[in-house]
Coordinates of C-alpha atoms in Angstrom, one line a residue:
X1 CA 38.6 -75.1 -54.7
X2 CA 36.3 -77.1 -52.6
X3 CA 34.9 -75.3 -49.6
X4 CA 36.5 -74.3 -46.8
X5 CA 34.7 -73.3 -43.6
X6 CA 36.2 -71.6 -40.1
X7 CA 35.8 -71.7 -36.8
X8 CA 35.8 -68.4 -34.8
X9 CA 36.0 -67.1 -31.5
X10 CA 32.4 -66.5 -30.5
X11 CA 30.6 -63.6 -28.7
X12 CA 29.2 -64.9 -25.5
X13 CA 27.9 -61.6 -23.6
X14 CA 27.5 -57.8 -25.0
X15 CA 30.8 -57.2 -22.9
X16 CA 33.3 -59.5 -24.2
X17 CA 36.2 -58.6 -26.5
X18 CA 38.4 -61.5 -26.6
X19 CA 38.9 -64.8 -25.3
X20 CA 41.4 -67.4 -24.2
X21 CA 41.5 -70.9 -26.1
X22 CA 42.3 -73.1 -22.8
X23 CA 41.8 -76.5 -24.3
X24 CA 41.0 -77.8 -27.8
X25 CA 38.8 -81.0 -27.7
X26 CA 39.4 -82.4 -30.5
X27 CA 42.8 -82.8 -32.7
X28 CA 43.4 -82.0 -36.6
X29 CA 42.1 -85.1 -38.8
X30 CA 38.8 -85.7 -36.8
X31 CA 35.5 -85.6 -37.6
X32 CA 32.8 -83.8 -35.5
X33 CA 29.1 -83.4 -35.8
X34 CA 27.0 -80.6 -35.2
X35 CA 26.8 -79.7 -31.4
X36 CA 29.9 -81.3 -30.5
X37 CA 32.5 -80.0 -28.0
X38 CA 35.3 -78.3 -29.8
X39 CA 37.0 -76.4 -27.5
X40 CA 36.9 -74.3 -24.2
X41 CA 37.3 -71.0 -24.4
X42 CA 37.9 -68.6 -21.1
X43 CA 36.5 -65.0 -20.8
X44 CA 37.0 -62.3 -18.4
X45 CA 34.5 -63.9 -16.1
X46 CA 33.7 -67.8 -17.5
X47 CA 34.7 -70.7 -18.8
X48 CA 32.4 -72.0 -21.9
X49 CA 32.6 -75.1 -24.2
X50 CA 32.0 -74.1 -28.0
X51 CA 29.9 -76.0 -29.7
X52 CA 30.2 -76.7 -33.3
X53 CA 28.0 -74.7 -35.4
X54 CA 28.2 -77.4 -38.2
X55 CA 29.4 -80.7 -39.4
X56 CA 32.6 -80.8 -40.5
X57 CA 36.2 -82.7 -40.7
X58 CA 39.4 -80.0 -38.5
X59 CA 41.6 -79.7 -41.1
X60 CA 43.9 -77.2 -39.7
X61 CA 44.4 -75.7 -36.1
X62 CA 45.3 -71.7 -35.8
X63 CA 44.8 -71.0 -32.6
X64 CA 47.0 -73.2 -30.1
X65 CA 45.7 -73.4 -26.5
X66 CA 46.4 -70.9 -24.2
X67 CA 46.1 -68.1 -26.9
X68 CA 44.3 -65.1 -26.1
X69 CA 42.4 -63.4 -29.5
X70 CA 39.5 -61.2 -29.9
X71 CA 36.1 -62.2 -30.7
X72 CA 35.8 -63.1 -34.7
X73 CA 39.4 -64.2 -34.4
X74 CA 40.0 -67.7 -37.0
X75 CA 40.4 -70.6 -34.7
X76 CA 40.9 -73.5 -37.4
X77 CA 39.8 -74.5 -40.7
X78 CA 37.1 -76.8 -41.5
X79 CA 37.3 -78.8 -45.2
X80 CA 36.3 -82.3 -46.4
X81 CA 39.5 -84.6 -46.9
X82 CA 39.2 -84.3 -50.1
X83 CA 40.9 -80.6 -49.5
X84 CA 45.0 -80.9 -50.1
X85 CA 47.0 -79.3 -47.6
X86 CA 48.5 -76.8 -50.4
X87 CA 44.1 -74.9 -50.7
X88 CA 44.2 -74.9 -47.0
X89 CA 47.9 -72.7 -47.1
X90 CA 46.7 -70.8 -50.0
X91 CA 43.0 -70.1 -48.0
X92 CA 45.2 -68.7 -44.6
X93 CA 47.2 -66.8 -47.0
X94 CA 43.8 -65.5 -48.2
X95 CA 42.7 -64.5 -45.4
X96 CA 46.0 -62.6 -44.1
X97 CA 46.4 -60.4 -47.5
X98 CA 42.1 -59.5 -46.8
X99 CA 43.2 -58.7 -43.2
X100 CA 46.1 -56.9 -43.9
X101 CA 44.8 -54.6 -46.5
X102 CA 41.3 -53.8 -44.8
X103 CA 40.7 -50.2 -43.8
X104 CA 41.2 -49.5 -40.1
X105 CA 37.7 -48.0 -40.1
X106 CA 36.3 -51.3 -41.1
X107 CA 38.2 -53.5 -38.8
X108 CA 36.8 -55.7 -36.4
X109 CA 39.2 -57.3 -34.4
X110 CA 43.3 -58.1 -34.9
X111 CA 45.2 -59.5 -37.8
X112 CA 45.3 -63.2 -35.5
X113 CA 45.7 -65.6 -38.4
X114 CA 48.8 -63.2 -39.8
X115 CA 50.1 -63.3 -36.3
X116 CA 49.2 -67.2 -35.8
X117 CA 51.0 -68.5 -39.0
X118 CA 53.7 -65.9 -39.0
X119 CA 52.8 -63.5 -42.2
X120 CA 53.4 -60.0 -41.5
X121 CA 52.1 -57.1 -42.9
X122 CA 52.9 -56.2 -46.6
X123 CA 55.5 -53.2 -46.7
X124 CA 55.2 -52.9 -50.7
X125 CA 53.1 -50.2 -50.8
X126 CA 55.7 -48.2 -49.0
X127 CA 56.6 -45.0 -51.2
X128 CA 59.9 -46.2 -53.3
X129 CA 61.6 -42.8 -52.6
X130 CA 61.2 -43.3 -48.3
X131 CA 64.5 -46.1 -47.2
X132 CA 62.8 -49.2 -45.7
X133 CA 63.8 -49.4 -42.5
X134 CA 66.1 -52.2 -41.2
X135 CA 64.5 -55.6 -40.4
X136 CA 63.3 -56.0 -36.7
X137 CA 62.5 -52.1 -36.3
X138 CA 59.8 -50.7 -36.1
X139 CA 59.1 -47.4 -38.3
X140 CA 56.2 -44.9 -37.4
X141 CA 55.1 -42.8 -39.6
X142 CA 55.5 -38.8 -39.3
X143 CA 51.6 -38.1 -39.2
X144 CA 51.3 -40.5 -36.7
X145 CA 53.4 -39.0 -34.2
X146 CA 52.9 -37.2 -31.3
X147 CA 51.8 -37.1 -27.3
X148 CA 48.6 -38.9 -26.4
X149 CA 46.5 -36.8 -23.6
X150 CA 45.3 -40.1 -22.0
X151 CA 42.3 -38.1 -20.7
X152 CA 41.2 -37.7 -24.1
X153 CA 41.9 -41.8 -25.5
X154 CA 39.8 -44.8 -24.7
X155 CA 42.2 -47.2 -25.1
X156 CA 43.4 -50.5 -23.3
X157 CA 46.9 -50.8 -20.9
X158 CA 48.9 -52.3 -23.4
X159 CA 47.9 -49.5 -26.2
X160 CA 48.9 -47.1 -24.0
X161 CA 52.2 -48.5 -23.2
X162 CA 53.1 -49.4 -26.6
X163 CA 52.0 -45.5 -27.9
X164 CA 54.2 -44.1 -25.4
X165 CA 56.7 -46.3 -26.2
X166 CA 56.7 -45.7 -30.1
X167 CA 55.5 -42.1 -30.1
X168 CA 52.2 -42.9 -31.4
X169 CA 49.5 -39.7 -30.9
X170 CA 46.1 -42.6 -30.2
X171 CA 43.9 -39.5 -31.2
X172 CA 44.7 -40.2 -34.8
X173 CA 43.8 -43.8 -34.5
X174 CA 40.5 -45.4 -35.1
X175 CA 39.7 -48.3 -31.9
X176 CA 37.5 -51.0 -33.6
X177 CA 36.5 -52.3 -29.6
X178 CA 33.7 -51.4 -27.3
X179 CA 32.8 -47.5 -27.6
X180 CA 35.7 -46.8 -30.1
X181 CA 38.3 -48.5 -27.6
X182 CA 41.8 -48.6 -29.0
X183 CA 43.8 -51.9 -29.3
X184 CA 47.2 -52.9 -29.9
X185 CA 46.2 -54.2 -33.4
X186 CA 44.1 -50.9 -34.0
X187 CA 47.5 -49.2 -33.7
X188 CA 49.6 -51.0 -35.9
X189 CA 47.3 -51.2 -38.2
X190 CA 47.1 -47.7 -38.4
X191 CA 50.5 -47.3 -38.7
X192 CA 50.9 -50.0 -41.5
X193 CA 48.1 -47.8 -43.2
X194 CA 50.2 -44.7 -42.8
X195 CA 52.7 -46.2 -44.2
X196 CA 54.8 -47.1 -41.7
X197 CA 55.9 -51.0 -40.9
X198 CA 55.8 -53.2 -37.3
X199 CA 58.7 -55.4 -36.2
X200 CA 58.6 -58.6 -36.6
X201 CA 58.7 -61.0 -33.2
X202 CA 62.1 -61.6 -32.3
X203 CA 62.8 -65.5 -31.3
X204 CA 66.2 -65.4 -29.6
X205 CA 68.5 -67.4 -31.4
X206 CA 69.7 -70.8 -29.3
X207 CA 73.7 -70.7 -29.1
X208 CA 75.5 -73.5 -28.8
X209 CA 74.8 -73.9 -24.5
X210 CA 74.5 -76.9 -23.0
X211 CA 70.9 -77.4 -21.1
X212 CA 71.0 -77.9 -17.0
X213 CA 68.6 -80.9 -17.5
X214 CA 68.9 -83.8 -19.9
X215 CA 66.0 -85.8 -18.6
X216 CA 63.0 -86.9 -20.8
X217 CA 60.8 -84.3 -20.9
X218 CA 58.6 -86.1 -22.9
X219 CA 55.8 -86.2 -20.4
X220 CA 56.1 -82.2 -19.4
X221 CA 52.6 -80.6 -19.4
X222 CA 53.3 -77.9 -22.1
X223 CA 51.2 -76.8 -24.9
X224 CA 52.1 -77.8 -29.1
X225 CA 53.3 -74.9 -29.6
X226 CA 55.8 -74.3 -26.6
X227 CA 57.0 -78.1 -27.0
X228 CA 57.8 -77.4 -31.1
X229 CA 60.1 -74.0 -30.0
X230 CA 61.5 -76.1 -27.8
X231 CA 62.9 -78.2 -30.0
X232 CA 64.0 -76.1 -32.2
X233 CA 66.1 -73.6 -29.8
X234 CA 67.1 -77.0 -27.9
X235 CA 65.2 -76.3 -24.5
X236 CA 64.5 -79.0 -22.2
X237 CA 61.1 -78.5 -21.1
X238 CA 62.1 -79.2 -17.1
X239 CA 63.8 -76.2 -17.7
X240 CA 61.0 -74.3 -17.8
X241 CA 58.4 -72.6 -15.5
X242 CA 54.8 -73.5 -16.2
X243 CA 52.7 -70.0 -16.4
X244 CA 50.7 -71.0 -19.4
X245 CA 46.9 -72.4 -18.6
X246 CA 46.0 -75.3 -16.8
X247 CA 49.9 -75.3 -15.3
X248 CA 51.4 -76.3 -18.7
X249 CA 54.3 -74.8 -20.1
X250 CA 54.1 -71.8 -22.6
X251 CA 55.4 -70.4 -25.4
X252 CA 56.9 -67.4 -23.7
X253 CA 58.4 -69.6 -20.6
X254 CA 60.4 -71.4 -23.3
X255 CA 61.4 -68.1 -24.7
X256 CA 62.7 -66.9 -21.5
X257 CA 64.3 -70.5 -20.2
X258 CA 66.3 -69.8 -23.9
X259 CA 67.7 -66.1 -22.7
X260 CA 68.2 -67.0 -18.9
X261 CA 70.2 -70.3 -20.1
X262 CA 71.6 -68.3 -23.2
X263 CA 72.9 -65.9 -21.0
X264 CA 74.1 -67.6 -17.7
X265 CA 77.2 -69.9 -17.8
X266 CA 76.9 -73.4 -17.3
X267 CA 79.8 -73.3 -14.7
X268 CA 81.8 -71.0 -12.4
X269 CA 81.7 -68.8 -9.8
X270 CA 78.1 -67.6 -8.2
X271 CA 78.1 -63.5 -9.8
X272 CA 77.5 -61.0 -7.5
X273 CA 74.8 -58.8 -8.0
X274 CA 72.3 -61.6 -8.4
X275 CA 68.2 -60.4 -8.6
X276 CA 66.0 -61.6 -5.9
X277 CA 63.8 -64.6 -6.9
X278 CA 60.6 -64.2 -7.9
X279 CA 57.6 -65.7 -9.8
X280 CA 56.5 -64.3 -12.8
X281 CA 52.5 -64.5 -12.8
X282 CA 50.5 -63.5 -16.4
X283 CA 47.2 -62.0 -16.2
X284 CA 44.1 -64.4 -16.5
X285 CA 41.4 -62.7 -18.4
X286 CA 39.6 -62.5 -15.6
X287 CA 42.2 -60.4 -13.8
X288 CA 43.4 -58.3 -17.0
X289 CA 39.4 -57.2 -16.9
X290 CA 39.3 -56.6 -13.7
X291 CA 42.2 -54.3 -13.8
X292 CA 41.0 -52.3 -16.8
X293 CA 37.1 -51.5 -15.6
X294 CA 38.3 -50.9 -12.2
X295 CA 41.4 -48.9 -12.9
X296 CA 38.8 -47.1 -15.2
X297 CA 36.3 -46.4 -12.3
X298 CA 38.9 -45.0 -10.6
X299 CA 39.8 -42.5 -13.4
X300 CA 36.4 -41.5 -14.2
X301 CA 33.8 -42.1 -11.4
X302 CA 34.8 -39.0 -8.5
X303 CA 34.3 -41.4 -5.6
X304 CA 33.3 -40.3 -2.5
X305 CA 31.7 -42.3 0.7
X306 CA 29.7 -42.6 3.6
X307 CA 30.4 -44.5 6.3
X308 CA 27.1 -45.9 9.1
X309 CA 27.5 -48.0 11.9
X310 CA 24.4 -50.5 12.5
X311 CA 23.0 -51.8 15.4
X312 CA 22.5 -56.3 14.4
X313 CA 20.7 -57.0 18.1
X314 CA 17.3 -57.4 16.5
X315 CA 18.8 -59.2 13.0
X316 CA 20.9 -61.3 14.7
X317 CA 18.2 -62.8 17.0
X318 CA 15.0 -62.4 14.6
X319 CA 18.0 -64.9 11.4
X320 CA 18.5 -67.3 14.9
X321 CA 15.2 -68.2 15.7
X322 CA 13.5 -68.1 12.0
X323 CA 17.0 -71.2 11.5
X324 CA 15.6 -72.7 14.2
X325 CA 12.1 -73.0 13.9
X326 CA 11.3 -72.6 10.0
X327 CA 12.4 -76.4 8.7
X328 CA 14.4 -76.2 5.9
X329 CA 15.4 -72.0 5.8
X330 CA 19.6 -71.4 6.6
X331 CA 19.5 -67.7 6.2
X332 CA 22.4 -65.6 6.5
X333 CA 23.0 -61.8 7.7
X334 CA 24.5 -61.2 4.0
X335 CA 21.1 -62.7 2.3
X336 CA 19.4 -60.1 5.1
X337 CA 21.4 -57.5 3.9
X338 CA 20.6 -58.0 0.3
X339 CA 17.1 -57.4 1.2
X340 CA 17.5 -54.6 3.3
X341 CA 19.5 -52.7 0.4
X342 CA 16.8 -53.8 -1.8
X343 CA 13.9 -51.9 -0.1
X344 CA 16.4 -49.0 0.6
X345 CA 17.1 -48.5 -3.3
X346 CA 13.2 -48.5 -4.1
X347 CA 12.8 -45.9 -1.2
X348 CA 15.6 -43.7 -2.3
X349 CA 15.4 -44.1 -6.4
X350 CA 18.2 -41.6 -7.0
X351 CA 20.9 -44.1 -5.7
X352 CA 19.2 -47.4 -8.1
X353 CA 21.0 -45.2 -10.6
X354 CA 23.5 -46.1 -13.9
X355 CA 25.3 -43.3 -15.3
X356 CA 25.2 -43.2 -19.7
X357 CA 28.8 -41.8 -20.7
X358 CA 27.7 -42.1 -24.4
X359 CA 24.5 -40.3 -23.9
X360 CA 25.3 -38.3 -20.4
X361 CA 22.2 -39.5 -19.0
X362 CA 21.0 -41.0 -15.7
X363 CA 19.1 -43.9 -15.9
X364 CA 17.0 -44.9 -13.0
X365 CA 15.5 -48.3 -12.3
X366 CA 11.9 -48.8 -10.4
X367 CA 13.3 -52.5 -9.5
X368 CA 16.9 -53.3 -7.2
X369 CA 19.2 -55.6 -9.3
X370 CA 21.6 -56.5 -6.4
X371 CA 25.4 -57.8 -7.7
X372 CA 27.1 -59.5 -4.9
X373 CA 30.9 -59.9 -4.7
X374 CA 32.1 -63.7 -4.6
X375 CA 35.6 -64.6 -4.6
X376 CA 37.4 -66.6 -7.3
X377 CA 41.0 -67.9 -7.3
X378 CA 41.2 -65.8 -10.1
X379 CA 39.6 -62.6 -8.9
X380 CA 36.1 -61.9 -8.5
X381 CA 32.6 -61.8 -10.1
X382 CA 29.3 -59.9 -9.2
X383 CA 26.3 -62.2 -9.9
X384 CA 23.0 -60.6 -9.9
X385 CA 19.8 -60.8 -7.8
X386 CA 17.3 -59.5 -10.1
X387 CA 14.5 -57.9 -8.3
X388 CA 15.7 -58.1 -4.9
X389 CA 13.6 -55.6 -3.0
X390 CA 10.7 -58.2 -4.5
X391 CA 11.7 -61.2 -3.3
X392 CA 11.3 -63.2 -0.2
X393 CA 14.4 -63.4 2.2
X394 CA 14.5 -67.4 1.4
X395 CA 14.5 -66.8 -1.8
X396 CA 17.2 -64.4 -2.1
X397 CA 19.2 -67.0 0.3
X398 CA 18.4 -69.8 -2.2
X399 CA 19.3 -67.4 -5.5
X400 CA 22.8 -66.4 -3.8
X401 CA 23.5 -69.6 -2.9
X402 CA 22.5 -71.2 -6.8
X403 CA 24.5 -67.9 -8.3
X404 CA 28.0 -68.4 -5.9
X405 CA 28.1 -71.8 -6.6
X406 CA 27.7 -71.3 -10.6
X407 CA 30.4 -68.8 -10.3
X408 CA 32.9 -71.2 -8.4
X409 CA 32.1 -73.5 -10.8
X410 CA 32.5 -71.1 -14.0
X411 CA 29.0 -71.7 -15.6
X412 CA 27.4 -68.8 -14.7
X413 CA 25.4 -67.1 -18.1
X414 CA 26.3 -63.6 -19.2
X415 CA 22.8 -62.6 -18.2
X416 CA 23.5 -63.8 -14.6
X417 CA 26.5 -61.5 -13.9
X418 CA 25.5 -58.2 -16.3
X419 CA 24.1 -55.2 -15.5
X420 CA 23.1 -54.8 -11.7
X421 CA 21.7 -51.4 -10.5
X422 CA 24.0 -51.3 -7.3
X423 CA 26.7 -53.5 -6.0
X424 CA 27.3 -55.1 -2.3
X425 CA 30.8 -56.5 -1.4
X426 CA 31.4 -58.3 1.7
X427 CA 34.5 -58.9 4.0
X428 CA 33.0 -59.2 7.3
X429 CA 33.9 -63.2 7.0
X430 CA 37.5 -62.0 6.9
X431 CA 37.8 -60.0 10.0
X432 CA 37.3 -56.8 7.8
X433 CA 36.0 -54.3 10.5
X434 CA 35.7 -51.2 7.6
X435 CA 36.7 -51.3 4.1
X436 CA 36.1 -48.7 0.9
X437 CA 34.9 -50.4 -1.9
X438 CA 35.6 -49.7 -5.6
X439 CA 32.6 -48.5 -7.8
X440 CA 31.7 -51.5 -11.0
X441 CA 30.2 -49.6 -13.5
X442 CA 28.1 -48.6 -15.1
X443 CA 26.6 -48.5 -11.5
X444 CA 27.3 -45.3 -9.6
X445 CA 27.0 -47.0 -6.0
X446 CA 28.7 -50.2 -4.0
X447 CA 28.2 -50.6 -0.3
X448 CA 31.2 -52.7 1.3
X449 CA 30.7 -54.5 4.7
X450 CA 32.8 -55.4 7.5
X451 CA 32.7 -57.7 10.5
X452 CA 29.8 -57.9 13.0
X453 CA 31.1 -57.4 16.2
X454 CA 30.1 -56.6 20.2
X455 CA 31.4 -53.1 20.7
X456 CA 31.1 -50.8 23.7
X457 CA 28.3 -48.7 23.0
X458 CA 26.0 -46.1 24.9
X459 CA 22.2 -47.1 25.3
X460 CA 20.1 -45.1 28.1
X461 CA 23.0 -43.9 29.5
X462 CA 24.6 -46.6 30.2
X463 CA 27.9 -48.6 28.4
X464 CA 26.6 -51.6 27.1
X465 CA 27.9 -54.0 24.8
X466 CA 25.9 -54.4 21.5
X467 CA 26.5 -56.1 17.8
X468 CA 28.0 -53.4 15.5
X469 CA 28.5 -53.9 11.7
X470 CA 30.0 -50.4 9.7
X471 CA 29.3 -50.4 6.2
X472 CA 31.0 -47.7 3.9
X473 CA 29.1 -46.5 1.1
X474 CA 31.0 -45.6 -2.3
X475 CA 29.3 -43.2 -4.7
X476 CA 29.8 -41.3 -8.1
X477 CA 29.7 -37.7 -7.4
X478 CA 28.8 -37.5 -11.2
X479 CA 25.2 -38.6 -10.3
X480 CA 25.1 -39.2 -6.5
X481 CA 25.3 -36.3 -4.4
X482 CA 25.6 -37.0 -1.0
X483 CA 22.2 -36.4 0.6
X484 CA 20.7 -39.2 -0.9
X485 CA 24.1 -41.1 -0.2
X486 CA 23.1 -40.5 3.5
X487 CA 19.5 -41.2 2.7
X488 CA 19.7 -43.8 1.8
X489 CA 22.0 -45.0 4.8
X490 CA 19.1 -43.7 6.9
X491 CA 16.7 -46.2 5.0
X492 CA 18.7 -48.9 5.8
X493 CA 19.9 -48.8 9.2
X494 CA 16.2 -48.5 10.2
X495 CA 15.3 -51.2 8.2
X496 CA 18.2 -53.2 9.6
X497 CA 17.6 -52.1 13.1
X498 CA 13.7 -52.8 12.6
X499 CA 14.5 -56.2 10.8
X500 CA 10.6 -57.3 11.0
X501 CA 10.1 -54.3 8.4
X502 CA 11.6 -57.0 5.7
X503 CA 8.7 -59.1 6.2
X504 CA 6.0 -57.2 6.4
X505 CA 7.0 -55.9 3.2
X506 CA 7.7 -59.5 1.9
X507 CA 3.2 -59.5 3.2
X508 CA 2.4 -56.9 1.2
X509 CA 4.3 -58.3 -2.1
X510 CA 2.5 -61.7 -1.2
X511 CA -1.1 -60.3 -1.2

């Protein structure tokens, strides 16, 4: 058999686990060089173009755009024309028996060319004395069985729904993810292993309906896939909705226009009883790892917080007249902010902290790497100011403004957005007078900010009114107790309230 080459789903980032394939770039049949575009490919936190790793001829597509599989997943096969269509079937064939059979303690990532061409996994080796179970039913295995303590599991959303929903004890499956993390595909393959067998997809069967629409849909933004079930279960495509990437239509909204139009009558009466209307929204990766780490911090990390209030008189007049007298410099109370944190972390080390599950260890950081919240339509992502106590206040406006526009634009680099000692979020733009933000870890602090605004104080005496901005500190109780918590709010209302303290120590750094 000549040779036949693959194209996987890369690892861009310690962090990432899987990616989506938003767009291919080029079609079966052509011919690429090394270097060339091939596809892009969204994560939980960019958008990246992969590049081909060699020269080569795409013989056959796997992956169809807008699938989401785990890094090492088979995207297509590479082969020189010269390679019949029948070696390329026999190679994914191949490569689903290898999959299927491989240990669970040796597996890397999901059975995705099984589930991409449809081959499920082999019941033979099911004991001939045990009945195989009917088709579509899933069978689980006696020693697999049990309650999961999810305390005890690391193991994602979906896992966990799908145990509970089968019976499935997690603590006797092996996770082949990120610290041992269990998977979907890490639990049915342990119960194929066991013995046991997973039902197959079930694709609703079309009955004889007529569809509401009979207008071309030929020009319907919908991926290959979703347009091929279409035709075959006799969907019209403006029938519809468009969830999939990029607005197109999916695979799963033509499996749901199939049972809503399946099981509606074409004429009639309006039923009673009818469900409000709503719109069904998947999860972007983005969002689905958002959820998990969050939703995470909030099981793990005991939160508690501190709330200051800080007096901007000084800030607010010291930013106006350096913006008006320093040509070129646009500095903002948020890029002020970023330096005042920094120099607070250095002064009071035990909140520049990460907390090391694996090794239950503190780790403490001489330097202030500052992630700062920006908002995406998607969600959010922390970009990092690396050294931020050292730098100037320009050029921390300069980095954040470099980083945010990078994130907007989705080409930020995994180095730019990992790691971070402490994390700043703020929603004073917004009106936001106090909020209590969420801890990212591994850091064990975030400091959320509201709104400057003129509030009725007392000074001398007297009720005067003065620019107030409240800031809540979060903190893991694991590793932050809350003296230097309130330290370290000490440290940086003075340096707030004393803003001329930023440059001086921006002097001393300088010399």
């Amino acid at each position: 058999m000549s040779e036949i080459k693959t194209l996987e789903m890369p690892k861009w980032g310690l962090s990432m686990e899987e990616g989506l394939l938003a767009r291919w770039a080029i079609q079966e049949g052509d011919s690429f060089t090394k270097g060339q575009e091939i596809c892009e490919i969204e994560t939980s936190k960019i958008v990246n173009v992969l590049e081909a790793p060699f020269a080569g001829t795409l013989r056959r597509i796997i992956a169809q755009q807008g699938d989401t599989l785990q890094v090492g997943a088979v995207l297509a096969l590479v082969a020189d024309t010269s390679v019949s269509d029948a070696e390329l079937d026999e190679y994914v064939a191949g490569l689903a028996t290898v999959k299927s059979v491989t240990p669970a303690t040796e597996a890397t990532g999901p059975d995705v060319v099984a589930q991409a061409v449809g081959n499920l996994p082999d019941v033979a080796s099911t004991p001939s004395n045990k009945p195989v179970p009917p088709i579509g039913q899933t069978e689980v295995p006696a020693s697999l069985q049990g309650i999961t303590d999810v305390t005890l599991v690391n193991a994602t959303p979906h896992a966990l729904r799908l145990s509970a929903r089968l019976g499935v004890d997690l603590k006797k499956v092996r996770g082949s993810g990120r610290d041992d993390r269990i998977s979907v595909a890490d639990l049915e393959r342990a119960i194929v292993a066991a013995g046991g067998r997973i039902a197959p997809p079930q694709i609703p069967v079309r009955r004889s309906k007529i569809p509401r629409s009979h207008a071309d849909d030929s020009q319907v933004s919908a991926t290959p896939l979703a347009r091929r079930l279409a035709n075959k279960l006799g969907i019209n495509l403006h029938d519809c909705r468009s969830s999939g990437s990029r607005g197109r239509v999916s695979r799963d909204d033509v499996l749901a226009a199939a049972a809503l139009l399946d099981g509606q009558p074409q004429t009639g009466p309006a039923q009673e009883n009818v469900p409000a209307t709503f719109e069904s929204i998947p999860l972007s990766g983005m969002r689905r790892a958002i959820a998990s780490r969050l939703q995470m911090s909030k099981q793990h990390s005991p939160h508690f917080r501190l709330t200051a209030d800080l007096d901007l008189e000084r800030l607010l007049a010291l930013r106006k007249e350096i913006n008006s007298e320093v040509p070129g410099v646009k500095i903002s109370v948020n890029d002020l902010l970023v330096k005042a944190c920094g120099l607070a972390l250095v002064a009071v080390p035990d909140v520049n902290v990460q907390f090391d599950e694996v090794t239950q260890s503190i780790h403490r950081f001489a330097d202030a790497d500052i992630s700062v919240a920006v908002a995406l339509p998607d969600g959010l992502i922390t970009p990092i100011v690396r050294s931020a106590n050292r730098r100037t206040v320009s050029d921390i406006s300069n980095e954040i403004h470099s980083l945010v526009t990078k994130a907007r634009a989705g080409t930020l680099k995994p180095e730019e957005f990992q790691g971070g000692t402490f994390s700043l979020s703020n929603l004073g733009m917004l009106g936001v007078r106090q909020f209590d933000a969420i801890i990212n870890p591994p850091q064990s602090a975030i400091l959320a900010i509201g709104t400057c605004e003129a509030r009725a104080v007392v000074r001398d005496g007297q009720i005067v009114a003065r620019h107030q901005l409240t800031v809540s500190l979060s903190c893991d109780h694991r590793v932050i107790d809350g003296a230097p918590g309130a330290a370290f709010l000490r440290e940086l209302k003075r340096l707030v309230e004393t803003p001329t303290l930023l440059f001086i120590q921006e002097a001393s750094y300088a010399r």
